[in-house]
Structures are given as structure tokens and as C-alpha cells.
């Protein structure tokens, strides 16, 4: 796939290419899944909020103690700001994140009987929860393919693969939902994140070793 061919590509052909990309990546990463350790929707919601500007590895180091100390929404609602901040300090932006977690606990207790809601509208109305976090929770905790998570890897790879020209994550998502089959929306993000971490890295993509090279207009080989 050359850049000029990608520019002339019809929507139908792009959909077919997207499916091929999906198949190849699914074969390459059969265990692709959410990297944030969690046992419940609340734990995933908290871990996703903590993962902003932080690695999943660091979040997974912090959450075992955090989840033991704050087992439910009530616990976050009544948490001491100082103690909570101290527990999540290493994830960065800890004051804002602690404020979000306490507000989240309060909102869940007040409006949702302490449970995490299952709709996009209710989720994005919670403190500290944007569309990306809501998509993570809906897709991975509830198995609902409501949208596509667009993080830095998904955005970068989708542009390199000429599936979008957009930079804004919401617009990238809009382009992707037109191309990726709905039943694979959650998986798509996991696959692109794995591929972005291992092969299609930000600075030096390893195109010579990439299973998508023949489908990618950005391939440098
Ligand atoms: S061919 Fe290169 S730019 Fe394209 S997806 Fe693979 S590593 Fe990324």
C-alpha cells in the first residue's frame, strides 16, 4: 500500500484493509487484553483514572494496596484527601486524581447506589471520567462495545495506517467506528496498543518486522 494509493482508497476498500489489519494483529497478539489489573467495574474505573499520564505498570503497582484500603464507592466518598493522595502519589497528578476519586465515590453513592453505571451518558457525567475512560470500562468491565478507546498508541497507529487523518481523539474514534466491525471495537484498541508498544513505536517504528507492512502506507522498507 503506497501513500498515493491510500489517498485514493475507497471507503469499501479501506474497510476491507481494516479487517485484514484486525485479522493479522489478532493472530499476532492472541492474548491482547486490558493491561490494568482489576476485579470489578469500580476497580477498573479507578485504575483507568489513575492511568492518565502514567504507565499501566505503575498503576498496577499502586492498586493492590489502594483497592484493599478502599473496597467500595463509600470508602472513596469518605476518604481522607491526605491519605488518598499519599497512596496514589507515584502515579503523578495525584492531587487532581485524588479529588476525582473522592468525587467519583460521592457521585456513585448519591446517584447510583454505589454501583458503576453501564451507560456512556452516566459514566461521562462522573467526576474525572471522560469518553476514553468510559469506553475502557464499558468494553472491558461490562463487555459493551459502545465506542473505541483512542489513546496515544491507537491515534498514532490509526494515522500511520491512514485510517484517519484526524488528531483529536474524538474525531479519530468517529473515523474508526466507521471502519472497524462493532463486535471488535474493544479488541481493536488492545491490539493497536500492543502493536504500538512492541513494533510501531513512536520514534522508531520497526517496519521491517511488522506484520502490517504490506497494508501500511507509512511502511519504511
Ligand atoms: S509498517 Fe511501520 S508504520 Fe506501518 S504499522 Fe508497521 S511499524 Fe507502523
mmCIF file with all atom_site columns, C-alpha atoms and ligand atoms in Angstrom:
data_model
loop_
_atom_site.group_PDB
_atom_site.id
_atom_site.type_symbol
_atom_site.label_atom_id
_atom_site.label_alt_id
_atom_site.label_comp_id
_atom_site.label_asym_id
_atom_site.label_entity_id
_atom_site.label_seq_id
_atom_site.pdbx_PDB_ins_code
_atom_site.Cartn_x
_atom_site.Cartn_y
_atom_site.Cartn_z
_atom_site.occupancy
_atom_site.B_iso_or_equiv
_atom_site.pdbx_formal_charge
_atom_site.auth_seq_id
_atom_site.auth_comp_id
_atom_site.auth_asym_id
_atom_site.auth_atom_id
_atom_site.pdbx_PDB_model_num
ATOM   1   C  CA  . UNK A 1 1   ? 0.000   0.000   0.000  1.00 0.00 ? 1   UNK A CA  1
ATOM   2   C  CA  . UNK A 1 2   ? 1.603   3.231   -1.181 1.00 0.00 ? 2   UNK A CA  1
ATOM   3   C  CA  . UNK A 1 3   ? 0.714   6.671   0.241  1.00 0.00 ? 3   UNK A CA  1
ATOM   4   C  CA  . UNK A 1 4   ? -0.833  7.759   -3.066 1.00 0.00 ? 4   UNK A CA  1
ATOM   5   C  CA  . UNK A 1 5   ? -2.945  4.603   -3.267 1.00 0.00 ? 5   UNK A CA  1
ATOM   6   C  CA  . UNK A 1 6   ? -4.092  5.169   0.302  1.00 0.00 ? 6   UNK A CA  1
ATOM   7   C  CA  . UNK A 1 7   ? -5.235  8.679   -0.657 1.00 0.00 ? 7   UNK A CA  1
ATOM   8   C  CA  . UNK A 1 8   ? -7.365  7.303   -3.489 1.00 0.00 ? 8   UNK A CA  1
ATOM   9   C  CA  . UNK A 1 9   ? -8.709  4.367   -1.485 1.00 0.00 ? 9   UNK A CA  1
ATOM   10  C  CA  . UNK A 1 10  ? -12.493 3.969   -1.413 1.00 0.00 ? 10  UNK A CA  1
ATOM   11  C  CA  . UNK A 1 11  ? -14.329 3.581   1.882  1.00 0.00 ? 11  UNK A CA  1
ATOM   12  C  CA  . UNK A 1 12  ? -15.154 -0.003  0.962  1.00 0.00 ? 12  UNK A CA  1
ATOM   13  C  CA  . UNK A 1 13  ? -11.517 -0.866  0.254  1.00 0.00 ? 13  UNK A CA  1
ATOM   14  C  CA  . UNK A 1 14  ? -10.444 0.830   3.473  1.00 0.00 ? 14  UNK A CA  1
ATOM   15  C  CA  . UNK A 1 15  ? -12.945 -1.279  5.399  1.00 0.00 ? 15  UNK A CA  1
ATOM   16  C  CA  . UNK A 1 16  ? -11.533 -4.415  3.814  1.00 0.00 ? 16  UNK A CA  1
ATOM   17  C  CA  . UNK A 1 17  ? -7.993  -3.323  4.679  1.00 0.00 ? 17  UNK A CA  1
ATOM   18  C  CA  . UNK A 1 18  ? -9.096  -2.599  8.255  1.00 0.00 ? 18  UNK A CA  1
ATOM   19  C  CA  . UNK A 1 19  ? -10.471 -6.127  8.538  1.00 0.00 ? 19  UNK A CA  1
ATOM   20  C  CA  . UNK A 1 20  ? -7.199  -7.546  7.261  1.00 0.00 ? 20  UNK A CA  1
ATOM   21  C  CA  . UNK A 1 21  ? -5.279  -5.435  9.788  1.00 0.00 ? 21  UNK A CA  1
ATOM   22  C  CA  . UNK A 1 22  ? -7.570  -6.761  12.515 1.00 0.00 ? 22  UNK A CA  1
ATOM   23  C  CA  . UNK A 1 23  ? -7.025  -10.359 11.461 1.00 0.00 ? 23  UNK A CA  1
ATOM   24  C  CA  . UNK A 1 24  ? -3.259  -10.056 11.271 1.00 0.00 ? 24  UNK A CA  1
ATOM   25  C  CA  . UNK A 1 25  ? -2.983  -8.324  14.635 1.00 0.00 ? 25  UNK A CA  1
ATOM   26  C  CA  . UNK A 1 26  ? -5.356  -10.805 16.310 1.00 0.00 ? 26  UNK A CA  1
ATOM   27  C  CA  . UNK A 1 27  ? -3.123  -13.597 15.091 1.00 0.00 ? 27  UNK A CA  1
ATOM   28  C  CA  . UNK A 1 28  ? -0.009  -11.772 16.274 1.00 0.00 ? 28  UNK A CA  1
ATOM   29  C  CA  . UNK A 1 29  ? -1.401  -10.876 19.711 1.00 0.00 ? 29  UNK A CA  1
ATOM   30  C  CA  . UNK A 1 30  ? -3.828  -13.652 20.687 1.00 0.00 ? 30  UNK A CA  1
ATOM   31  C  CA  . UNK A 1 31  ? -3.728  -12.599 24.355 1.00 0.00 ? 31  UNK A CA  1
ATOM   32  C  CA  . UNK A 1 32  ? -4.383  -8.899  23.795 1.00 0.00 ? 32  UNK A CA  1
ATOM   33  C  CA  . UNK A 1 33  ? -6.436  -7.571  26.692 1.00 0.00 ? 33  UNK A CA  1
ATOM   34  C  CA  . UNK A 1 34  ? -6.730  -4.756  29.181 1.00 0.00 ? 34  UNK A CA  1
ATOM   35  C  CA  . UNK A 1 35  ? -3.378  -4.356  30.975 1.00 0.00 ? 35  UNK A CA  1
ATOM   36  C  CA  . UNK A 1 36  ? -4.851  -2.710  34.081 1.00 0.00 ? 36  UNK A CA  1
ATOM   37  C  CA  . UNK A 1 37  ? -5.338  -5.246  36.886 1.00 0.00 ? 37  UNK A CA  1
ATOM   38  C  CA  . UNK A 1 38  ? -8.922  -5.207  38.189 1.00 0.00 ? 38  UNK A CA  1
ATOM   39  C  CA  . UNK A 1 39  ? -11.614 -7.482  39.602 1.00 0.00 ? 39  UNK A CA  1
ATOM   40  C  CA  . UNK A 1 40  ? -14.660 -5.253  39.285 1.00 0.00 ? 40  UNK A CA  1
ATOM   41  C  CA  . UNK A 1 41  ? -16.026 -2.302  37.268 1.00 0.00 ? 41  UNK A CA  1
ATOM   42  C  CA  . UNK A 1 42  ? -15.156 0.048   40.145 1.00 0.00 ? 42  UNK A CA  1
ATOM   43  C  CA  . UNK A 1 43  ? -11.564 -1.174  40.291 1.00 0.00 ? 43  UNK A CA  1
ATOM   44  C  CA  . UNK A 1 44  ? -11.195 -0.728  36.528 1.00 0.00 ? 44  UNK A CA  1
ATOM   45  C  CA  . UNK A 1 45  ? -12.717 2.744   36.682 1.00 0.00 ? 45  UNK A CA  1
ATOM   46  C  CA  . UNK A 1 46  ? -10.307 3.767   39.449 1.00 0.00 ? 46  UNK A CA  1
ATOM   47  C  CA  . UNK A 1 47  ? -7.298  2.208   37.680 1.00 0.00 ? 47  UNK A CA  1
ATOM   48  C  CA  . UNK A 1 48  ? -8.190  3.970   34.416 1.00 0.00 ? 48  UNK A CA  1
ATOM   49  C  CA  . UNK A 1 49  ? -8.443  7.342   36.153 1.00 0.00 ? 49  UNK A CA  1
ATOM   50  C  CA  . UNK A 1 50  ? -5.013  6.713   37.709 1.00 0.00 ? 50  UNK A CA  1
ATOM   51  C  CA  . UNK A 1 51  ? -3.534  5.715   34.333 1.00 0.00 ? 51  UNK A CA  1
ATOM   52  C  CA  . UNK A 1 52  ? -3.783  9.258   32.921 1.00 0.00 ? 52  UNK A CA  1
ATOM   53  C  CA  . UNK A 1 53  ? -0.203  10.399  32.198 1.00 0.00 ? 53  UNK A CA  1
ATOM   54  C  CA  . UNK A 1 54  ? 1.102   7.239   33.883 1.00 0.00 ? 54  UNK A CA  1
ATOM   55  C  CA  . UNK A 1 55  ? 2.130   3.746   32.791 1.00 0.00 ? 55  UNK A CA  1
ATOM   56  C  CA  . UNK A 1 56  ? -0.161  0.758   33.361 1.00 0.00 ? 56  UNK A CA  1
ATOM   57  C  CA  . UNK A 1 57  ? 2.750   -0.932  35.136 1.00 0.00 ? 57  UNK A CA  1
ATOM   58  C  CA  . UNK A 1 58  ? 3.000   1.835   37.716 1.00 0.00 ? 58  UNK A CA  1
ATOM   59  C  CA  . UNK A 1 59  ? -0.782  1.843   38.220 1.00 0.00 ? 59  UNK A CA  1
ATOM   60  C  CA  . UNK A 1 60  ? -0.708  -1.931  38.794 1.00 0.00 ? 60  UNK A CA  1
ATOM   61  C  CA  . UNK A 1 61  ? 1.929   -1.429  41.490 1.00 0.00 ? 61  UNK A CA  1
ATOM   62  C  CA  . UNK A 1 62  ? -0.274  1.051   43.339 1.00 0.00 ? 62  UNK A CA  1
ATOM   63  C  CA  . UNK A 1 63  ? -3.714  -0.535  43.050 1.00 0.00 ? 63  UNK A CA  1
ATOM   64  C  CA  . UNK A 1 64  ? -3.404  -3.697  45.205 1.00 0.00 ? 64  UNK A CA  1
ATOM   65  C  CA  . UNK A 1 65  ? -2.995  -1.636  48.401 1.00 0.00 ? 65  UNK A CA  1
ATOM   66  C  CA  . UNK A 1 66  ? -5.415  1.008   47.183 1.00 0.00 ? 66  UNK A CA  1
ATOM   67  C  CA  . UNK A 1 67  ? -8.180  -1.488  46.415 1.00 0.00 ? 67  UNK A CA  1
ATOM   68  C  CA  . UNK A 1 68  ? -7.665  -3.190  49.791 1.00 0.00 ? 68  UNK A CA  1
ATOM   69  C  CA  . UNK A 1 69  ? -7.901  0.159   51.617 1.00 0.00 ? 69  UNK A CA  1
ATOM   70  C  CA  . UNK A 1 70  ? -10.891 1.426   49.564 1.00 0.00 ? 70  UNK A CA  1
ATOM   71  C  CA  . UNK A 1 71  ? -13.024 -1.583  48.669 1.00 0.00 ? 71  UNK A CA  1
ATOM   72  C  CA  . UNK A 1 72  ? -16.164 0.301   47.554 1.00 0.00 ? 72  UNK A CA  1
ATOM   73  C  CA  . UNK A 1 73  ? -17.592 3.644   46.464 1.00 0.00 ? 73  UNK A CA  1
ATOM   74  C  CA  . UNK A 1 74  ? -18.456 4.574   50.074 1.00 0.00 ? 74  UNK A CA  1
ATOM   75  C  CA  . UNK A 1 75  ? -14.796 4.206   51.038 1.00 0.00 ? 75  UNK A CA  1
ATOM   76  C  CA  . UNK A 1 76  ? -13.678 6.657   48.329 1.00 0.00 ? 76  UNK A CA  1
ATOM   77  C  CA  . UNK A 1 77  ? -16.531 9.040   49.227 1.00 0.00 ? 77  UNK A CA  1
ATOM   78  C  CA  . UNK A 1 78  ? -15.352 9.280   52.838 1.00 0.00 ? 78  UNK A CA  1
ATOM   79  C  CA  . UNK A 1 79  ? -11.595 9.012   52.169 1.00 0.00 ? 79  UNK A CA  1
ATOM   80  C  CA  . UNK A 1 80  ? -9.202  11.470  53.773 1.00 0.00 ? 80  UNK A CA  1
ATOM   81  C  CA  . UNK A 1 81  ? -7.693  13.602  50.981 1.00 0.00 ? 81  UNK A CA  1
ATOM   82  C  CA  . UNK A 1 82  ? -4.209  13.411  52.523 1.00 0.00 ? 82  UNK A CA  1
ATOM   83  C  CA  . UNK A 1 83  ? -4.194  9.640   52.878 1.00 0.00 ? 83  UNK A CA  1
ATOM   84  C  CA  . UNK A 1 84  ? -5.606  9.044   49.396 1.00 0.00 ? 84  UNK A CA  1
ATOM   85  C  CA  . UNK A 1 85  ? -3.103  11.455  47.831 1.00 0.00 ? 85  UNK A CA  1
ATOM   86  C  CA  . UNK A 1 86  ? -0.238  9.688   49.564 1.00 0.00 ? 86  UNK A CA  1
ATOM   87  C  CA  . UNK A 1 87  ? -1.372  6.278   48.313 1.00 0.00 ? 87  UNK A CA  1
ATOM   88  C  CA  . UNK A 1 88  ? -1.543  7.378   44.663 1.00 0.00 ? 88  UNK A CA  1
ATOM   89  C  CA  . UNK A 1 89  ? 1.312   9.924   44.709 1.00 0.00 ? 89  UNK A CA  1
ATOM   90  C  CA  . UNK A 1 90  ? 3.596   7.870   42.424 1.00 0.00 ? 90  UNK A CA  1
ATOM   91  C  CA  . UNK A 1 91  ? 1.037   7.904   39.580 1.00 0.00 ? 91  UNK A CA  1
ATOM   92  C  CA  . UNK A 1 92  ? 1.521   11.677  39.112 1.00 0.00 ? 92  UNK A CA  1
ATOM   93  C  CA  . UNK A 1 93  ? -1.072  14.478  39.177 1.00 0.00 ? 93  UNK A CA  1
ATOM   94  C  CA  . UNK A 1 94  ? -2.061  12.879  42.470 1.00 0.00 ? 94  UNK A CA  1
ATOM   95  C  CA  . UNK A 1 95  ? -3.995  15.846  43.893 1.00 0.00 ? 95  UNK A CA  1
ATOM   96  C  CA  . UNK A 1 96  ? -6.305  16.040  40.887 1.00 0.00 ? 96  UNK A CA  1
ATOM   97  C  CA  . UNK A 1 97  ? -6.676  12.281  40.760 1.00 0.00 ? 97  UNK A CA  1
ATOM   98  C  CA  . UNK A 1 98  ? -7.465  12.076  44.498 1.00 0.00 ? 98  UNK A CA  1
ATOM   99  C  CA  . UNK A 1 99  ? -10.076 14.799  44.056 1.00 0.00 ? 99  UNK A CA  1
ATOM   100 C  CA  . UNK A 1 100 ? -11.613 12.858  41.156 1.00 0.00 ? 100 UNK A CA  1
ATOM   101 C  CA  . UNK A 1 101 ? -11.677 9.604   43.144 1.00 0.00 ? 101 UNK A CA  1
ATOM   102 C  CA  . UNK A 1 102 ? -13.361 11.193  46.157 1.00 0.00 ? 102 UNK A CA  1
ATOM   103 C  CA  . UNK A 1 103 ? -15.865 12.977  43.889 1.00 0.00 ? 103 UNK A CA  1
ATOM   104 C  CA  . UNK A 1 104 ? -16.407 9.750   42.000 1.00 0.00 ? 104 UNK A CA  1
ATOM   105 C  CA  . UNK A 1 105 ? -17.180 7.864   45.212 1.00 0.00 ? 105 UNK A CA  1
ATOM   106 C  CA  . UNK A 1 106 ? -19.606 10.553  46.316 1.00 0.00 ? 106 UNK A CA  1
ATOM   107 C  CA  . UNK A 1 107 ? -21.380 10.654  42.933 1.00 0.00 ? 107 UNK A CA  1
ATOM   108 C  CA  . UNK A 1 108 ? -21.681 6.847   42.818 1.00 0.00 ? 108 UNK A CA  1
ATOM   109 C  CA  . UNK A 1 109 ? -23.136 6.736   46.335 1.00 0.00 ? 109 UNK A CA  1
ATOM   110 C  CA  . UNK A 1 110 ? -25.512 9.655   45.744 1.00 0.00 ? 110 UNK A CA  1
ATOM   111 C  CA  . UNK A 1 111 ? -26.776 8.800   42.261 1.00 0.00 ? 111 UNK A CA  1
ATOM   112 C  CA  . UNK A 1 112 ? -26.079 5.119   41.574 1.00 0.00 ? 112 UNK A CA  1
ATOM   113 C  CA  . UNK A 1 113 ? -26.434 3.285   44.895 1.00 0.00 ? 113 UNK A CA  1
ATOM   114 C  CA  . UNK A 1 114 ? -22.651 2.844   44.980 1.00 0.00 ? 114 UNK A CA  1
ATOM   115 C  CA  . UNK A 1 115 ? -22.540 0.932   41.664 1.00 0.00 ? 115 UNK A CA  1
ATOM   116 C  CA  . UNK A 1 116 ? -20.752 1.869   38.441 1.00 0.00 ? 116 UNK A CA  1
ATOM   117 C  CA  . UNK A 1 117 ? -23.360 2.737   35.779 1.00 0.00 ? 117 UNK A CA  1
ATOM   118 C  CA  . UNK A 1 118 ? -23.398 0.948   32.429 1.00 0.00 ? 118 UNK A CA  1
ATOM   119 C  CA  . UNK A 1 119 ? -24.125 3.778   30.013 1.00 0.00 ? 119 UNK A CA  1
ATOM   120 C  CA  . UNK A 1 120 ? -21.844 6.288   28.311 1.00 0.00 ? 120 UNK A CA  1
ATOM   121 C  CA  . UNK A 1 121 ? -24.031 9.248   29.356 1.00 0.00 ? 121 UNK A CA  1
ATOM   122 C  CA  . UNK A 1 122 ? -23.996 8.272   33.034 1.00 0.00 ? 122 UNK A CA  1
ATOM   123 C  CA  . UNK A 1 123 ? -20.301 7.450   33.043 1.00 0.00 ? 123 UNK A CA  1
ATOM   124 C  CA  . UNK A 1 124 ? -19.090 10.696  31.456 1.00 0.00 ? 124 UNK A CA  1
ATOM   125 C  CA  . UNK A 1 125 ? -21.184 12.643  33.984 1.00 0.00 ? 125 UNK A CA  1
ATOM   126 C  CA  . UNK A 1 126 ? -18.972 11.262  36.801 1.00 0.00 ? 126 UNK A CA  1
ATOM   127 C  CA  . UNK A 1 127 ? -16.013 13.310  38.098 1.00 0.00 ? 127 UNK A CA  1
ATOM   128 C  CA  . UNK A 1 128 ? -12.733 12.520  36.327 1.00 0.00 ? 128 UNK A CA  1
ATOM   129 C  CA  . UNK A 1 129 ? -14.418 10.347  33.686 1.00 0.00 ? 129 UNK A CA  1
ATOM   130 C  CA  . UNK A 1 130 ? -14.091 11.259  30.004 1.00 0.00 ? 130 UNK A CA  1
ATOM   131 C  CA  . UNK A 1 131 ? -15.138 9.349   26.929 1.00 0.00 ? 131 UNK A CA  1
ATOM   132 C  CA  . UNK A 1 132 ? -11.927 7.318   26.805 1.00 0.00 ? 132 UNK A CA  1
ATOM   133 C  CA  . UNK A 1 133 ? -12.262 6.126   30.414 1.00 0.00 ? 133 UNK A CA  1
ATOM   134 C  CA  . UNK A 1 134 ? -15.947 5.354   29.848 1.00 0.00 ? 134 UNK A CA  1
ATOM   135 C  CA  . UNK A 1 135 ? -15.074 3.282   26.760 1.00 0.00 ? 135 UNK A CA  1
ATOM   136 C  CA  . UNK A 1 136 ? -12.460 1.341   28.739 1.00 0.00 ? 136 UNK A CA  1
ATOM   137 C  CA  . UNK A 1 137 ? -14.975 0.491   31.468 1.00 0.00 ? 137 UNK A CA  1
ATOM   138 C  CA  . UNK A 1 138 ? -17.886 -0.317  29.143 1.00 0.00 ? 138 UNK A CA  1
ATOM   139 C  CA  . UNK A 1 139 ? -15.760 -2.520  26.904 1.00 0.00 ? 139 UNK A CA  1
ATOM   140 C  CA  . UNK A 1 140 ? -13.675 -4.330  29.489 1.00 0.00 ? 140 UNK A CA  1
ATOM   141 C  CA  . UNK A 1 141 ? -15.796 -4.477  32.638 1.00 0.00 ? 141 UNK A CA  1
ATOM   142 C  CA  . UNK A 1 142 ? -19.237 -4.812  31.032 1.00 0.00 ? 142 UNK A CA  1
ATOM   143 C  CA  . UNK A 1 143 ? -18.437 -6.285  27.611 1.00 0.00 ? 143 UNK A CA  1
ATOM   144 C  CA  . UNK A 1 144 ? -20.279 -3.449  25.859 1.00 0.00 ? 144 UNK A CA  1
ATOM   145 C  CA  . UNK A 1 145 ? -18.772 -2.215  22.564 1.00 0.00 ? 145 UNK A CA  1
ATOM   146 C  CA  . UNK A 1 146 ? -20.016 1.356   22.830 1.00 0.00 ? 146 UNK A CA  1
ATOM   147 C  CA  . UNK A 1 147 ? -17.027 3.121   21.285 1.00 0.00 ? 147 UNK A CA  1
ATOM   148 C  CA  . UNK A 1 148 ? -13.308 2.754   20.605 1.00 0.00 ? 148 UNK A CA  1
ATOM   149 C  CA  . UNK A 1 149 ? -10.655 3.744   23.124 1.00 0.00 ? 149 UNK A CA  1
ATOM   150 C  CA  . UNK A 1 150 ? -8.285  6.211   21.455 1.00 0.00 ? 150 UNK A CA  1
ATOM   151 C  CA  . UNK A 1 151 ? -5.095  6.646   23.433 1.00 0.00 ? 151 UNK A CA  1
ATOM   152 C  CA  . UNK A 1 152 ? -1.724  7.786   22.136 1.00 0.00 ? 152 UNK A CA  1
ATOM   153 C  CA  . UNK A 1 153 ? -0.952  4.393   20.510 1.00 0.00 ? 153 UNK A CA  1
ATOM   154 C  CA  . UNK A 1 154 ? -4.363  3.970   18.867 1.00 0.00 ? 154 UNK A CA  1
ATOM   155 C  CA  . UNK A 1 155 ? -4.227  7.514   17.492 1.00 0.00 ? 155 UNK A CA  1
ATOM   156 C  CA  . UNK A 1 156 ? -0.663  7.219   16.176 1.00 0.00 ? 156 UNK A CA  1
ATOM   157 C  CA  . UNK A 1 157 ? -1.148  3.815   14.538 1.00 0.00 ? 157 UNK A CA  1
ATOM   158 C  CA  . UNK A 1 158 ? -4.503  4.728   13.028 1.00 0.00 ? 158 UNK A CA  1
ATOM   159 C  CA  . UNK A 1 159 ? -2.885  7.759   11.377 1.00 0.00 ? 159 UNK A CA  1
ATOM   160 C  CA  . UNK A 1 160 ? 0.158   5.808   10.174 1.00 0.00 ? 160 UNK A CA  1
ATOM   161 C  CA  . UNK A 1 161 ? -2.171  3.192   8.723  1.00 0.00 ? 161 UNK A CA  1
ATOM   162 C  CA  . UNK A 1 162 ? -4.145  6.011   7.004  1.00 0.00 ? 162 UNK A CA  1
ATOM   163 C  CA  . UNK A 1 163 ? -7.398  5.003   8.675  1.00 0.00 ? 163 UNK A CA  1
ATOM   164 C  CA  . UNK A 1 164 ? -7.810  8.582   9.833  1.00 0.00 ? 164 UNK A CA  1
ATOM   165 C  CA  . UNK A 1 165 ? -6.124  11.924  9.277  1.00 0.00 ? 165 UNK A CA  1
ATOM   166 C  CA  . UNK A 1 166 ? -7.516  13.397  12.484 1.00 0.00 ? 166 UNK A CA  1
ATOM   167 C  CA  . UNK A 1 167 ? -5.545  14.280  15.596 1.00 0.00 ? 167 UNK A CA  1
ATOM   168 C  CA  . UNK A 1 168 ? -8.367  14.895  18.045 1.00 0.00 ? 168 UNK A CA  1
ATOM   169 C  CA  . UNK A 1 169 ? -9.179  11.557  19.763 1.00 0.00 ? 169 UNK A CA  1
ATOM   170 C  CA  . UNK A 1 170 ? -12.947 12.012  19.472 1.00 0.00 ? 170 UNK A CA  1
ATOM   171 C  CA  . UNK A 1 171 ? -12.621 12.561  15.701 1.00 0.00 ? 171 UNK A CA  1
ATOM   172 C  CA  . UNK A 1 172 ? -10.233 9.627   15.357 1.00 0.00 ? 172 UNK A CA  1
ATOM   173 C  CA  . UNK A 1 173 ? -12.803 7.470   17.147 1.00 0.00 ? 173 UNK A CA  1
ATOM   174 C  CA  . UNK A 1 174 ? -15.516 8.715   14.784 1.00 0.00 ? 174 UNK A CA  1
ATOM   175 C  CA  . UNK A 1 175 ? -13.467 7.596   11.763 1.00 0.00 ? 175 UNK A CA  1
ATOM   176 C  CA  . UNK A 1 176 ? -12.583 4.239   13.320 1.00 0.00 ? 176 UNK A CA  1
ATOM   177 C  CA  . UNK A 1 177 ? -16.139 3.241   14.236 1.00 0.00 ? 177 UNK A CA  1
ATOM   178 C  CA  . UNK A 1 178 ? -16.975 3.552   10.532 1.00 0.00 ? 178 UNK A CA  1
ATOM   179 C  CA  . UNK A 1 179 ? -14.259 1.048   9.641  1.00 0.00 ? 179 UNK A CA  1
ATOM   180 C  CA  . UNK A 1 180 ? -13.887 -1.468  12.480 1.00 0.00 ? 180 UNK A CA  1
ATOM   181 C  CA  . UNK A 1 181 ? -16.678 -4.038  12.967 1.00 0.00 ? 181 UNK A CA  1
ATOM   182 C  CA  . UNK A 1 182 ? -18.581 -3.132  16.143 1.00 0.00 ? 182 UNK A CA  1
ATOM   183 C  CA  . UNK A 1 183 ? -18.056 -6.513  17.798 1.00 0.00 ? 183 UNK A CA  1
ATOM   184 C  CA  . UNK A 1 184 ? -14.309 -5.807  17.702 1.00 0.00 ? 184 UNK A CA  1
ATOM   185 C  CA  . UNK A 1 185 ? -14.222 -2.229  18.947 1.00 0.00 ? 185 UNK A CA  1
ATOM   186 C  CA  . UNK A 1 186 ? -12.794 -3.138  22.360 1.00 0.00 ? 186 UNK A CA  1
ATOM   187 C  CA  . UNK A 1 187 ? -10.328 -5.649  20.944 1.00 0.00 ? 187 UNK A CA  1
ATOM   188 C  CA  . UNK A 1 188 ? -9.134  -3.160  18.318 1.00 0.00 ? 188 UNK A CA  1
ATOM   189 C  CA  . UNK A 1 189 ? -7.730  -0.826  20.968 1.00 0.00 ? 189 UNK A CA  1
ATOM   190 C  CA  . UNK A 1 190 ? -5.929  -3.673  22.770 1.00 0.00 ? 190 UNK A CA  1
ATOM   191 C  CA  . UNK A 1 191 ? -4.368  -4.859  19.507 1.00 0.00 ? 191 UNK A CA  1
ATOM   192 C  CA  . UNK A 1 192 ? -3.177  -1.420  18.441 1.00 0.00 ? 192 UNK A CA  1
ATOM   193 C  CA  . UNK A 1 193 ? -1.805  -0.701  21.912 1.00 0.00 ? 193 UNK A CA  1
ATOM   194 C  CA  . UNK A 1 194 ? 0.173   -3.983  21.912 1.00 0.00 ? 194 UNK A CA  1
ATOM   195 C  CA  . UNK A 1 195 ? 1.464   -3.324  18.397 1.00 0.00 ? 195 UNK A CA  1
ATOM   196 C  CA  . UNK A 1 196 ? 2.328   0.283   19.257 1.00 0.00 ? 196 UNK A CA  1
ATOM   197 C  CA  . UNK A 1 197 ? 4.315   -0.791  22.302 1.00 0.00 ? 197 UNK A CA  1
ATOM   198 C  CA  . UNK A 1 198 ? 6.200   -3.623  20.624 1.00 0.00 ? 198 UNK A CA  1
ATOM   199 C  CA  . UNK A 1 199 ? 6.624   -2.740  16.940 1.00 0.00 ? 199 UNK A CA  1
ATOM   200 C  CA  . UNK A 1 200 ? 5.103   0.508   15.693 1.00 0.00 ? 200 UNK A CA  1
ATOM   201 C  CA  . UNK A 1 201 ? 6.856   2.634   18.301 1.00 0.00 ? 201 UNK A CA  1
ATOM   202 C  CA  . UNK A 1 202 ? 6.505   6.407   18.335 1.00 0.00 ? 202 UNK A CA  1
ATOM   203 C  CA  . UNK A 1 203 ? 10.096  7.316   17.422 1.00 0.00 ? 203 UNK A CA  1
ATOM   204 C  CA  . UNK A 1 204 ? 11.344  4.294   15.539 1.00 0.00 ? 204 UNK A CA  1
ATOM   205 C  CA  . UNK A 1 205 ? 8.702   2.015   14.045 1.00 0.00 ? 205 UNK A CA  1
ATOM   206 C  CA  . UNK A 1 206 ? 10.168  -1.404  13.225 1.00 0.00 ? 206 UNK A CA  1
ATOM   207 C  CA  . UNK A 1 207 ? 8.564   -1.651  9.786  1.00 0.00 ? 207 UNK A CA  1
ATOM   208 C  CA  . UNK A 1 208 ? 10.859  -4.460  8.577  1.00 0.00 ? 208 UNK A CA  1
ATOM   209 C  CA  . UNK A 1 209 ? 9.462   -6.710  11.325 1.00 0.00 ? 209 UNK A CA  1
ATOM   210 C  CA  . UNK A 1 210 ? 5.855   -5.539  11.055 1.00 0.00 ? 210 UNK A CA  1
ATOM   211 C  CA  . UNK A 1 211 ? 3.042   -7.908  10.027 1.00 0.00 ? 211 UNK A CA  1
ATOM   212 C  CA  . UNK A 1 212 ? 1.138   -4.907  8.673  1.00 0.00 ? 212 UNK A CA  1
ATOM   213 C  CA  . UNK A 1 213 ? 3.893   -3.642  6.359  1.00 0.00 ? 213 UNK A CA  1
ATOM   214 C  CA  . UNK A 1 214 ? 2.089   -4.632  3.127  1.00 0.00 ? 214 UNK A CA  1
ATOM   215 C  CA  . UNK A 1 215 ? -1.094  -2.913  4.332  1.00 0.00 ? 215 UNK A CA  1
ATOM   216 C  CA  . UNK A 1 216 ? 0.536   0.247   5.633  1.00 0.00 ? 216 UNK A CA  1
ATOM   217 C  CA  . UNK A 1 217 ? 1.164   3.406   3.574  1.00 0.00 ? 217 UNK A CA  1
ATOM   218 C  CA  . UNK A 1 218 ? 3.736   4.566   6.144  1.00 0.00 ? 218 UNK A CA  1
ATOM   219 C  CA  . UNK A 1 219 ? 5.918   1.449   5.919  1.00 0.00 ? 219 UNK A CA  1
ATOM   220 C  CA  . UNK A 1 220 ? 9.576   2.445   5.725  1.00 0.00 ? 220 UNK A CA  1
ATOM   221 C  CA  . UNK A 1 221 ? 11.054  -0.565  3.999  1.00 0.00 ? 221 UNK A CA  1
HETATM 222 S  S1  . LIG B 2 .   ? 4.628   -0.775  8.676  1.00 0.00 ? 1   LIG B S1  1
HETATM 223 FE FE1 . LIG B 2 .   ? 5.772   0.564   10.084 1.00 0.00 ? 1   LIG B FE1 1
HETATM 224 S  S2  . LIG B 2 .   ? 4.498   2.402   10.291 1.00 0.00 ? 1   LIG B S2  1
HETATM 225 FE FE2 . LIG B 2 .   ? 3.196   0.799   9.407  1.00 0.00 ? 1   LIG B FE2 1
HETATM 226 S  S3  . LIG B 2 .   ? 2.175   -0.158  11.160 1.00 0.00 ? 1   LIG B S3  1
HETATM 227 FE FE3 . LIG B 2 .   ? 4.030   -1.338  10.752 1.00 0.00 ? 1   LIG B FE3 1
HETATM 228 S  S4  . LIG B 2 .   ? 5.618   -0.453  12.053 1.00 0.00 ? 1   LIG B S4  1
HETATM 229 FE FE4 . LIG B 2 .   ? 3.924   1.019   11.953 1.00 0.00 ? 1   LIG B FE4 1
#
